[in-house]
Short mmCIF file of C-alpha atoms in Angstrom, two decimals:
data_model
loop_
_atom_site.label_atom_id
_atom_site.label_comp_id
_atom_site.label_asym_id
_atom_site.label_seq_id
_atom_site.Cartn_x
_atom_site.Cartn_y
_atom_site.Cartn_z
CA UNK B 1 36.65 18.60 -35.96
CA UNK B 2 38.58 21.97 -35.67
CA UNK B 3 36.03 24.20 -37.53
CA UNK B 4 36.03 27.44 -35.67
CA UNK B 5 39.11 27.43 -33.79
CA UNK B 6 41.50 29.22 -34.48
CA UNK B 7 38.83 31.73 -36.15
CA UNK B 8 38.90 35.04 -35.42
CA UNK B 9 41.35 37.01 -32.47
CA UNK B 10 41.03 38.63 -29.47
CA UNK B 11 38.09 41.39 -29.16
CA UNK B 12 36.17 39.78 -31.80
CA UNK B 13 32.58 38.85 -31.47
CA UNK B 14 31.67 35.11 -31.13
CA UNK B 15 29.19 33.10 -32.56
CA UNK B 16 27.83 29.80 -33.22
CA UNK B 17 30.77 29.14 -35.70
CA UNK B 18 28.85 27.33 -38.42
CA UNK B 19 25.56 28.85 -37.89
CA UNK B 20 23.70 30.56 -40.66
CA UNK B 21 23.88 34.38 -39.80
CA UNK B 22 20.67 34.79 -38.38
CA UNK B 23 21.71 32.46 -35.81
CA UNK B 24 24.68 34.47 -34.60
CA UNK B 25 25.04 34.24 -30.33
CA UNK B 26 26.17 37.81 -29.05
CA UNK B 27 27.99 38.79 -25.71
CA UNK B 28 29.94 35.65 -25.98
CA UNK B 29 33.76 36.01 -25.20
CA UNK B 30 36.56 35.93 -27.15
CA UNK B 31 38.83 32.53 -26.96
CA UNK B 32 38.53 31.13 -30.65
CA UNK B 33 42.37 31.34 -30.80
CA UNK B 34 43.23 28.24 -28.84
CA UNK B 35 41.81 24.82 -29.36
CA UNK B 36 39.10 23.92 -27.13
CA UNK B 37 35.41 24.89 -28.07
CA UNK B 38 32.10 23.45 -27.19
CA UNK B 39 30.00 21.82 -29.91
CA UNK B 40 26.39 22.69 -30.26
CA UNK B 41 23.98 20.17 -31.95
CA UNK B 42 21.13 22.13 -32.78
CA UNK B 43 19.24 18.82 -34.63
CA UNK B 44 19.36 17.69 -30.60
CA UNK B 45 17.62 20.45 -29.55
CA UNK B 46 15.28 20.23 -32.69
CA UNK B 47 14.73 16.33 -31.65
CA UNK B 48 14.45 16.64 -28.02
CA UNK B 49 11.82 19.39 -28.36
CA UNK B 50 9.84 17.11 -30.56
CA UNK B 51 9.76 14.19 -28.19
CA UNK B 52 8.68 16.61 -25.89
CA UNK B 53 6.36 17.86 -27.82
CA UNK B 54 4.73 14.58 -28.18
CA UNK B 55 4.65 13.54 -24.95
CA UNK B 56 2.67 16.67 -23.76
CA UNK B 57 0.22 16.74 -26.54
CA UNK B 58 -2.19 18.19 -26.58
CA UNK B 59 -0.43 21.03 -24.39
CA UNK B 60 1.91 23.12 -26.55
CA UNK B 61 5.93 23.28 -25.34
CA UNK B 62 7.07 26.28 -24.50
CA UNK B 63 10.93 26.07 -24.91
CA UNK B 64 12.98 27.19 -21.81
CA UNK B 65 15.65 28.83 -22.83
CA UNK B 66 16.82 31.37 -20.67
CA UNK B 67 20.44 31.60 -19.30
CA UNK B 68 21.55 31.91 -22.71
CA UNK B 69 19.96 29.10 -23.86
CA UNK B 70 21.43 26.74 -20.37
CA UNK B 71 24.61 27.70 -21.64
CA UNK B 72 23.86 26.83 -25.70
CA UNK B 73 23.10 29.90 -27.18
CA UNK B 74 19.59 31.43 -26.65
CA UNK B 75 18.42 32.78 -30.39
CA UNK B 76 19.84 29.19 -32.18
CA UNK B 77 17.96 27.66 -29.91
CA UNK B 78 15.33 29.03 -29.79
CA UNK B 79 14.71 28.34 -33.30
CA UNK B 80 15.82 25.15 -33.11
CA UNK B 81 13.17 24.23 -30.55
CA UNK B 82 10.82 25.66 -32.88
CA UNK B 83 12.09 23.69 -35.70
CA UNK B 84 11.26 20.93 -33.58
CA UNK B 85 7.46 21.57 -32.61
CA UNK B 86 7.69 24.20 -29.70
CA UNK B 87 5.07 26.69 -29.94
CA UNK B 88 6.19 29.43 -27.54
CA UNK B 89 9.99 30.38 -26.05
CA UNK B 90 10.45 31.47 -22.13
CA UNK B 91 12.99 33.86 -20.67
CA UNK B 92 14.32 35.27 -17.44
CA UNK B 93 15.01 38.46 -18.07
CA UNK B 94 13.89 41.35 -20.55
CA UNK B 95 17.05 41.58 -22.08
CA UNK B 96 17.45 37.45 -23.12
CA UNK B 97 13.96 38.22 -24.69
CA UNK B 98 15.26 41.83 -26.77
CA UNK B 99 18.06 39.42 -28.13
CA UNK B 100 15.55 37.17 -29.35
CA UNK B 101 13.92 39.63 -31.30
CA UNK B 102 16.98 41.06 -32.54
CA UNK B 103 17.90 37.53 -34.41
CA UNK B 104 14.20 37.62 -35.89
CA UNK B 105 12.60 35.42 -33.41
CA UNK B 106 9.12 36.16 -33.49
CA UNK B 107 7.26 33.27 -31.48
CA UNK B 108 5.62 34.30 -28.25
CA UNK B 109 7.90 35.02 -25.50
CA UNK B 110 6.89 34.62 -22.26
CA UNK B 111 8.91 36.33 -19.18
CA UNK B 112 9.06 34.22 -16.40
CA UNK B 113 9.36 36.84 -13.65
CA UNK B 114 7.99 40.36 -13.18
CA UNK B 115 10.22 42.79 -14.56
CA UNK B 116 11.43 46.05 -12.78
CA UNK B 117 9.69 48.64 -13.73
CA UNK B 118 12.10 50.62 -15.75
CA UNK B 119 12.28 47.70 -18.18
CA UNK B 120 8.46 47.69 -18.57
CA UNK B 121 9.01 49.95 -21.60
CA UNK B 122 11.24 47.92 -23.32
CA UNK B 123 9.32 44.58 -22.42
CA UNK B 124 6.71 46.00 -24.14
CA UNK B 125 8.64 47.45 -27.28
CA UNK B 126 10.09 43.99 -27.88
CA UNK B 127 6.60 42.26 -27.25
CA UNK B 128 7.41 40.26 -24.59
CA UNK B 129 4.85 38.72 -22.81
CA UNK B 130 4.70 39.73 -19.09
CA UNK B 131 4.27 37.72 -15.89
CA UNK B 132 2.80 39.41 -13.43
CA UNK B 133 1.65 39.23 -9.21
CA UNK B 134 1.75 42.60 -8.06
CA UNK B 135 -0.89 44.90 -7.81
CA UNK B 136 1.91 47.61 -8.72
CA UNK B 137 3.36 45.81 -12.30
CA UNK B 138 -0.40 45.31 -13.10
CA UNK B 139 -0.51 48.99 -13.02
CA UNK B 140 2.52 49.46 -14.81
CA UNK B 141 1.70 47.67 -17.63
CA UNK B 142 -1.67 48.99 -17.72
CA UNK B 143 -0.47 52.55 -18.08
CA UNK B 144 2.37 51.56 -20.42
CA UNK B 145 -0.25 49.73 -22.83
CA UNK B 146 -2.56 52.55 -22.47
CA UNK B 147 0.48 54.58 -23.37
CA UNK B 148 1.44 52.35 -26.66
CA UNK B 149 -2.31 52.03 -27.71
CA UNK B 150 -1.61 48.28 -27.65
CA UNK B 151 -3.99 45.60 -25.77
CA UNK B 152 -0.86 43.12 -24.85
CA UNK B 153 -1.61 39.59 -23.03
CA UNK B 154 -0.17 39.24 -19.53
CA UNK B 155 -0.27 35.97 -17.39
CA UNK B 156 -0.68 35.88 -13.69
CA UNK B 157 1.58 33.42 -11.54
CA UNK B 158 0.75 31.88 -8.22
CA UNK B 159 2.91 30.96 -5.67
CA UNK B 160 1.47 27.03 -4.55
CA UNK B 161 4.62 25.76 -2.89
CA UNK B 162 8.17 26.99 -4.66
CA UNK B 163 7.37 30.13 -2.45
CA UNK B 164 10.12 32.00 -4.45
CA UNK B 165 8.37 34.75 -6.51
CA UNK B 166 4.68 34.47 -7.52
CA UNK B 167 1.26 35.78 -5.60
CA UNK B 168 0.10 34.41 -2.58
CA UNK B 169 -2.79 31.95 -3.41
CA UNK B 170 -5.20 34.39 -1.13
CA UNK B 171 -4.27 36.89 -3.67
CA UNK B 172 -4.89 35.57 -6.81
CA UNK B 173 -8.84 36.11 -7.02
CA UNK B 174 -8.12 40.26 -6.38
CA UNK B 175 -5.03 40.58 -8.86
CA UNK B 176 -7.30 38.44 -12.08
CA UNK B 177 -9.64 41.51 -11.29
CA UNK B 178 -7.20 43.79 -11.28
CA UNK B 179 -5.58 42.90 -14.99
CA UNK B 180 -9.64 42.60 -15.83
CA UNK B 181 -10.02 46.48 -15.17
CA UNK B 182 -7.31 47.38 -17.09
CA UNK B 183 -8.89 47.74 -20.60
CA UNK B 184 -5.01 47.33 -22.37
CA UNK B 185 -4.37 43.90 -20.53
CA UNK B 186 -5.92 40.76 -21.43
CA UNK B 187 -5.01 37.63 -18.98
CA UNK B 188 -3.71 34.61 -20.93
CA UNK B 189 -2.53 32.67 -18.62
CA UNK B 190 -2.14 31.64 -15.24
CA UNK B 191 0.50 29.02 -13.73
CA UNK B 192 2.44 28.06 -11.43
CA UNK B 193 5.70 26.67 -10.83
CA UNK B 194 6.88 22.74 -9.24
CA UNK B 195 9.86 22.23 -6.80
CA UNK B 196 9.76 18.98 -6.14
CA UNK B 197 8.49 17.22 -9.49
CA UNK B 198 11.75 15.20 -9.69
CA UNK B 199 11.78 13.98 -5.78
CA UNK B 200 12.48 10.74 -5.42
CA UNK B 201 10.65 10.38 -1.97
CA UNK B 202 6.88 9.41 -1.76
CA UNK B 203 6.83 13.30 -0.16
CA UNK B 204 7.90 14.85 -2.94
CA UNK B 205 4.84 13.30 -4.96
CA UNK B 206 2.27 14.34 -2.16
CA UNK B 207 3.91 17.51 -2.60
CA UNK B 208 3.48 18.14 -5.90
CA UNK B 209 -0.39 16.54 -6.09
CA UNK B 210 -1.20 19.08 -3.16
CA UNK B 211 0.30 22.11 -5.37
CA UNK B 212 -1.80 20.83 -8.26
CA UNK B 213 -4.67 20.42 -6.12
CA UNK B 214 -4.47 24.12 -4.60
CA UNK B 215 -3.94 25.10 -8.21
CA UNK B 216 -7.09 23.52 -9.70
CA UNK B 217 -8.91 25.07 -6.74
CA UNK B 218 -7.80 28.44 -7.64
CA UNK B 219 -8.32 28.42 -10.96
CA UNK B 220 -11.92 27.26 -10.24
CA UNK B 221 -12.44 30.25 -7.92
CA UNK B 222 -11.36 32.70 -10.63
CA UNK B 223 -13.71 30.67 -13.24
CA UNK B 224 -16.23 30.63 -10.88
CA UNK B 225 -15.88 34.40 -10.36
CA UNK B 226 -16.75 35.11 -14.33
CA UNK B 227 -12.88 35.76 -14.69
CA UNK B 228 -11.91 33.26 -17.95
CA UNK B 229 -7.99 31.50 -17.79
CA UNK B 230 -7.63 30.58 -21.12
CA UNK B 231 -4.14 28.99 -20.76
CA UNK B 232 -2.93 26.78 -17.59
CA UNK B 233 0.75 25.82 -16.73
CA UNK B 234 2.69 24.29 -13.73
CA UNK B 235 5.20 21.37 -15.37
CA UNK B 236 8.49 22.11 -15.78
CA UNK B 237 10.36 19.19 -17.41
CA UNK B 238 9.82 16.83 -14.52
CA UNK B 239 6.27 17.57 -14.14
CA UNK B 240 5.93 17.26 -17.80
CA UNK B 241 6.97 13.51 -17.76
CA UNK B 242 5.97 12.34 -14.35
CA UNK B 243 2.63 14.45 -13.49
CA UNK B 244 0.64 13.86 -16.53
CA UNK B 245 -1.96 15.50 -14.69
CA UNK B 246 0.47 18.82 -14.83
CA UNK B 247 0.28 19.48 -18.54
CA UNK B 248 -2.95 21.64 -18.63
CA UNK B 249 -2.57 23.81 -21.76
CA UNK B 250 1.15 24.49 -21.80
CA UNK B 251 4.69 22.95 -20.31
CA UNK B 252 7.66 24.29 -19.94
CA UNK B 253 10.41 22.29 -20.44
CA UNK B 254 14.01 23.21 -19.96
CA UNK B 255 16.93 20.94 -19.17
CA UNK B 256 14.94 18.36 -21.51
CA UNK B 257 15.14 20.74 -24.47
CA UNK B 258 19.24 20.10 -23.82
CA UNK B 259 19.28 16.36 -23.41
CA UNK B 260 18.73 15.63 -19.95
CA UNK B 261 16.42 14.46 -17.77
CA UNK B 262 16.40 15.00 -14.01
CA UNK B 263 16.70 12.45 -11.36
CA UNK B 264 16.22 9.06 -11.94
CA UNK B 265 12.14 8.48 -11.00
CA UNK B 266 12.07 10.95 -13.56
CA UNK B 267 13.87 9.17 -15.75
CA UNK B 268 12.28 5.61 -15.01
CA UNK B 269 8.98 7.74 -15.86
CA UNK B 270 9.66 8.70 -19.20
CA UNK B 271 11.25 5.34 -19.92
CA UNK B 272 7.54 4.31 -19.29
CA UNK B 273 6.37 6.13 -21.59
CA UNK B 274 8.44 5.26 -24.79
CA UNK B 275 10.44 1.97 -26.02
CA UNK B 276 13.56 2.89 -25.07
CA UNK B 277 16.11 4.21 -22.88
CA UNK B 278 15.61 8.24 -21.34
CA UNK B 279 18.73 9.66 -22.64
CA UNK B 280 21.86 9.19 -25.35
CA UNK B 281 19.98 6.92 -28.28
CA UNK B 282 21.01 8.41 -31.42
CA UNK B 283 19.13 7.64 -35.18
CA UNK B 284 19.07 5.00 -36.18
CA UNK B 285 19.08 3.25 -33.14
CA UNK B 286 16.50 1.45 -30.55
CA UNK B 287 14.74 4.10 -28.97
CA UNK B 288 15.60 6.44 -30.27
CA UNK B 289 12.74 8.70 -28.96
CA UNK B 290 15.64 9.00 -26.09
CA UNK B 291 16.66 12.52 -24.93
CA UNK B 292 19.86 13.38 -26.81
CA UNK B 293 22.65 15.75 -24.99
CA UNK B 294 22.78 18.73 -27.42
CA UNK B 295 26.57 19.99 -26.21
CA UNK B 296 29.91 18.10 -26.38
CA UNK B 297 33.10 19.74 -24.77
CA UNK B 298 36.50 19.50 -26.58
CA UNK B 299 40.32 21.00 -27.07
CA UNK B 300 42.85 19.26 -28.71
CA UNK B 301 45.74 18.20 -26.81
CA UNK B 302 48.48 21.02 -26.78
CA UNK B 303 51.88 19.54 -25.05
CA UNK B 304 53.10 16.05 -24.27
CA UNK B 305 55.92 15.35 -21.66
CA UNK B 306 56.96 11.90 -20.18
CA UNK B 307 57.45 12.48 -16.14
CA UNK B 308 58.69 9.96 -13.82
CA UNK B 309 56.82 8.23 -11.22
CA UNK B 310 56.73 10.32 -8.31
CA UNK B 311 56.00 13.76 -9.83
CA UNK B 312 53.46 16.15 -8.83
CA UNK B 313 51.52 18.01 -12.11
CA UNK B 314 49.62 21.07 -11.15
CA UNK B 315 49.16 23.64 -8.73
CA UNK B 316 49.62 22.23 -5.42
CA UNK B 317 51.61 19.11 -6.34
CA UNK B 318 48.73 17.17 -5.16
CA UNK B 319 49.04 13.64 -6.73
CA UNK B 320 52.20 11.65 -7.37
CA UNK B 321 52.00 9.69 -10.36
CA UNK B 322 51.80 5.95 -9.67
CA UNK B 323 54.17 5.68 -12.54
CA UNK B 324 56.33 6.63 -15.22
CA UNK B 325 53.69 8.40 -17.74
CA UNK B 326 52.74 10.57 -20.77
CA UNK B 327 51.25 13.45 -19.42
CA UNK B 328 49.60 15.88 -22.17
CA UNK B 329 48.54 19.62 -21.35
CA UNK B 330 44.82 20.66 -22.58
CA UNK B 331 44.18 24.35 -22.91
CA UNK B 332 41.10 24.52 -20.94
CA UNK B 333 40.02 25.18 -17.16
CA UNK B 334 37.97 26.45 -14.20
CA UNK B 335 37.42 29.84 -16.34
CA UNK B 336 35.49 28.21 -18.91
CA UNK B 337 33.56 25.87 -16.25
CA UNK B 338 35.57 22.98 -15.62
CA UNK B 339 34.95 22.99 -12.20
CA UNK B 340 38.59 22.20 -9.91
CA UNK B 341 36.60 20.08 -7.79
CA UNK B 342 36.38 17.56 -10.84
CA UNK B 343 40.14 16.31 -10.09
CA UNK B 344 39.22 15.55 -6.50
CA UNK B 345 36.37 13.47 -7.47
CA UNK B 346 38.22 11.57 -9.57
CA UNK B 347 37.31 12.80 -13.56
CA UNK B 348 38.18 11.62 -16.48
CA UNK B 349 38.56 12.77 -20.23
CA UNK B 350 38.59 11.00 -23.08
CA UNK B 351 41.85 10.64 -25.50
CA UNK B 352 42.07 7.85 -28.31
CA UNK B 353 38.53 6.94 -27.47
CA UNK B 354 40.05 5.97 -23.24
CA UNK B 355 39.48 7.74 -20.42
CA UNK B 356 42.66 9.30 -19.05
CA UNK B 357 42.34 10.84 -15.54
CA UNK B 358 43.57 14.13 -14.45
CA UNK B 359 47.07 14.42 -13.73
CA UNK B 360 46.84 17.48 -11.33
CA UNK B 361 44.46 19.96 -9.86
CA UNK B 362 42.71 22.32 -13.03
CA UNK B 363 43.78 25.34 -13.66
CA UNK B 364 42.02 28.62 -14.66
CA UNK B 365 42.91 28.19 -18.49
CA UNK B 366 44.64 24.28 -18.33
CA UNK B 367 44.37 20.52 -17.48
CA UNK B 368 46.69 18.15 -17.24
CA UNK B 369 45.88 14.43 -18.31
CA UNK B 370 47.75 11.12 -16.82
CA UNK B 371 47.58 8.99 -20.31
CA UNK B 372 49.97 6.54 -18.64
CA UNK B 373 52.39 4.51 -21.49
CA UNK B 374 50.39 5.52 -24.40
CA UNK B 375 53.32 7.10 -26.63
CA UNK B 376 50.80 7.29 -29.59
CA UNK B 377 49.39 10.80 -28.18
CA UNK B 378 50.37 13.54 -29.95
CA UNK B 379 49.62 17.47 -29.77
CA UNK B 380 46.48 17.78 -32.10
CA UNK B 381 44.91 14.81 -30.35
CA UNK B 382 41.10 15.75 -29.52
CA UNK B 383 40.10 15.73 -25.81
CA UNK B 384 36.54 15.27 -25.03
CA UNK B 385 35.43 16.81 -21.70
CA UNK B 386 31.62 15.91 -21.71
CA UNK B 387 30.26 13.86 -25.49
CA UNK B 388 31.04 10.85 -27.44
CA UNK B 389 33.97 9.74 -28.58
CA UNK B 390 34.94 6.33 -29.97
CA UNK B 391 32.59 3.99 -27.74
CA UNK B 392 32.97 5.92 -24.56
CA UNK B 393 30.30 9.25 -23.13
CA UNK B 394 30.93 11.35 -20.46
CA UNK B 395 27.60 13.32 -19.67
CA UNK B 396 26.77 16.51 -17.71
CA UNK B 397 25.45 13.77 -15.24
CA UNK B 398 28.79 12.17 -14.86
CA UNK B 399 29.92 15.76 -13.65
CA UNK B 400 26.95 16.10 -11.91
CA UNK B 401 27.28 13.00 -9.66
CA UNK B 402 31.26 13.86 -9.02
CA UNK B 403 30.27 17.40 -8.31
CA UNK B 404 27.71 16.77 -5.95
CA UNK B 405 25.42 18.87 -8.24
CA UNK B 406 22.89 18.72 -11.20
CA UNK B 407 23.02 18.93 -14.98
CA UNK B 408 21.76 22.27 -15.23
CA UNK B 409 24.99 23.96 -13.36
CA UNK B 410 27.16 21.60 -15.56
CA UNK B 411 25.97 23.02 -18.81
CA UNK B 412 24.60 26.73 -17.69
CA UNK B 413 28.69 27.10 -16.16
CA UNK B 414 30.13 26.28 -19.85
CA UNK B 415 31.86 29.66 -19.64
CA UNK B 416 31.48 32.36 -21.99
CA UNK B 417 34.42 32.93 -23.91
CA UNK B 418 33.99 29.02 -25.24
CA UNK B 419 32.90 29.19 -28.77
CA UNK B 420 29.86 27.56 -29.65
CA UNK B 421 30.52 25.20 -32.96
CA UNK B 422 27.47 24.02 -34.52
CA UNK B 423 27.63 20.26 -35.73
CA UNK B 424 23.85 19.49 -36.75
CA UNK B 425 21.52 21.53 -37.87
CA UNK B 426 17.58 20.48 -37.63
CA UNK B 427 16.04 18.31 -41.02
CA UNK B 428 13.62 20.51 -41.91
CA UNK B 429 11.46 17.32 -43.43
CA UNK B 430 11.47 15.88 -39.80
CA UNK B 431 10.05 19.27 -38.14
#
C-alpha cells in the first residue's frame, strides 16, 4: 500500500498517516515525498499489550513507551496499549510525557528517571509521576507541590544490581522517610530495575533471584519501619515472562509491547506459558496468543538497470556481481536506520515475495538490490525491509543477529523523517 507517500512536502509536519487526529506523532521529519515509509500496526500493539496483560495478572502493565514509542510513535501508542489492557504508560524524559498529554493521554505516567530540576515544574504541570532517589529531588518536589497546593504520588527506585541510576540499597530506609515528611508527597511505589532477566547462563538467573531477594528484604525493612509501599515493580519484559516471582503489583514491559521478545530462554519461557509459538502468529491462526511485530519497513522500487557480471554497485565497488543481473535502486538508507553494516552481513529484502540481496554497500538515502534474471521487476515494485510479504518475514531479529545487536536498536534507529503509516487500528470489542 502507498497511502501516505507522496503526502505532504518538505517542512511539513508528519504523522501517523492514517491515524485519527488525536493520534498525530510530532517532531517527526519530513520525507513523505519519496516512497519508502514504515507501517505501524497499532491492533499489534493493542494485542501484544493484552497478552501481556494476561500473563502478569494480577499485576497491572505499565506500557513502556519511551523513545518515541521504540521508534513507533509514543501518543498512538500509548493509546493503543491502553486499548489493549495497560493500565499505566512509562517515559524517559519529561518532555515524551508533556507530548502525551498534549494528544489527550490521561493514564498515569510514570518517569522512569529523576528529572533535572528545572523540569520539576513542568513534570508537575503535566502530572507526571516522578521517580525519585535523591535526598535533593525529594526536596524539590516537596517544595514544588507545596508550591502548586497539590499532594502528587512519587515512587522511590533502588539500585539492586543494574547499578545505573537508582538509590543505594543502604539508602532506601532514610529517603521513604524523607518523601514521608513531606506533607505534598505520597510514596506509591517502589521498584527496581533487572539487567540480566534475559541471560541465558545459569548466572544470569542467580543474578536476578539475588536482586529480587535484596529487594523483598528492603521492602520488608521499610514495612517493618511503619513506612507502607503500596505498589512493587522490578520486571521489565523478560522478568515479566521468566521471573514470575518479579511481577509484584506492576510490570513494565517494553520491547514486548512492539512484538518482540528477548533472547531465546526468554522466549522458550513464554512459549511455556501459552499454546503456541513466542512471536509472528497472526488471527486466526494456532497460537495466536504469539507476540506480533507491530512495524513493517517498505519503499517501492525506484530504478531498474541490467549490469553485467563483473560490476561493482555502490560506494566502494565492493562486490562484483556473480552474474549478469537486474539490479533495482530503493530510495532508502543509513539515514533512516538501515544500518551499512547490513550489506556486510549478508541482508536481504524482499521483492515479488523473494529475498534479493544487496547489490552494494547502503547509502545514506539508497540501496541497491541484486534481483538476479528476474525481468518481471518493475519501478513501483514494493520492497520490504523488515515484515511480511508473500510467505517470507524478515524481523528486527534477523537484523539483530546480522548486526551483532538486539531488537530494540533495530526498531528505536527507524529514523525520523520515515513516516509512520498506520495499517490496523485496535477492535475496540476485543479491548
Amino acid at each position: 500500500m502507498t497511502e501516505g507517500v507522496g503526502a505532504g512536502g518538505a517542512g511539513a509536519p508528519v504523522r501517523l498517516i492514517g491515524a485519527d487526529e488525536d493520534d498525530d506523532v510530532v517532531t517527526m521529519a519530513q520525507g513523505r515525498s519519496r516512497p519508502a515509509w514504515a507501517e505501524i500496526d497499532l491492533a499489534a500493539v493493542a494485542h501484544n499489550a493484552a497478552v501481556l496483560a494476561r500473563l502478569a495478572a494480577p499485576a497491572e502493565l505499565c506500557a513502556v513507551v519511551k523513545a518515541h514509542g521504540y521508534g513507533h510513535g509514543g501518543p498512538a501508542v500509548a493509546r493503543a496499549a491502553l486499548a489493549g489492557g495497560a493500565q499505566r504508560l512509562a517515559v524517559a524524559l519529561v518532555d515524551e510525557g508533556m507530548e502525551l498529554r498534549q494528544h489527550g493521554v490521561t493514564a498515569p505516567v510514570l518517569l522512569l528517571s529523576e528529572c533535572d530540576r528545572d523540569a520539576v515544574d513542568t513534570a508537575l504541570a503535566y502530572g507526571l509521576t516522578p521517580t525519585l532517589y535523591s535526598l535533593e529531588s525529594i526536596a524539590a518536589f516537596g517544595v514544588a507541590a507545596n508550591a502548586s497546593g497539590h499532594r502528587i504520588t512519587v515512587h522511590l527506585k533502588v539500585d539492586t544490581g543494574m547499578h545505573r541510576v537508582g538509590a543505594a540499597p543502604e539508602d532506601l530506609p532514610a529517603l521513604a522517610a524523607a518523601v514521608a515528611r513531606e506533607p505534598m508527597l505520597v510514596l506509591e511505589g517502589v521498584w527496581t530495575h533487572l539487567p540480566v532477566a534475559d541471560g541465558v547462563h545459569e548466572d544470569d538467573r542467580t543474578y536476578t533471584e539475588g536482586q529480587l531477594d535484596r529487594f523483598d528484604a528492603l521492602v520488608a525493612t521499610l514495612n517493618d519501619a511503619g513506612i507502607a509501599t503500596p505498589l512493587l515493580h522490578a520486571a521489565n519484559t523478560a522478568g515479566t515472562v521468566a521471573f514470575p516471582r518479579a511481577r509484584y503489583g506492576m510490570v513494565r514491559c517494553g520491547i514486548g509491547l512492539y512484538g518482540y521478545l528477548p533472547g531465546e530462554s526468554v522466549q522458550r519461557a513464554f512459549v511455556a506459558q501459552s499454546d503456541g509459538p513466542a512471536i509472528g502468529a497472526h488471527p486466526g491462526t494456532p497460537g495466536a496468543a504469539a507476540l506480533r511485530p507491530a512495524m513493517s519497513l517498505k519503499a517501492r522500487v525506484v530504478a531498474v538497470r541490467t549490469l553485467d557480471a563483473g560490476e561493482r554497485p555502490s560506494y566502494g565497488r565492493l562486490r562484483p556481481l556473480p552474474d549478469r543481473s537486474i539490479v533495482a535502486t530503493v530510495p532508502i538508507g543509513y539515514a533512516d536506520g538501515v544500518p551499512r553494516a547490513l550489506f556486510t552481513g549478508g541482508y536481504h529484502v524482499l521483492i515479488g515475495g523473494a529475498r534479493r540481496p544487496l547489490a552494494g554497500m547502503v547509502t545514506m538515502d539508497q540501496i541497491v538490490v541484486d534481483c538476479g534474471d528476474d525481468a518481471t521487476v518493475r519501478p513501483g515494485d514494493e520492497v520490504v525491509l523488515l515484515g511480511r510479504q508473500g510467505g517470507e518475514e524478515i524481523t528486527a531479529d534477523d537484523w539483530a543477529a546480522l548486526l551483532g545487536t538486539i531488537s530494540y536498536e533495530v526498531v528505536c534507529g527507524v529514523g525520523p523523517r520515515m513516516p509512520r503509516v498506520v495499517v490496523n487500528r485496535p477492535d475496540p470489542s476485543s479491548a
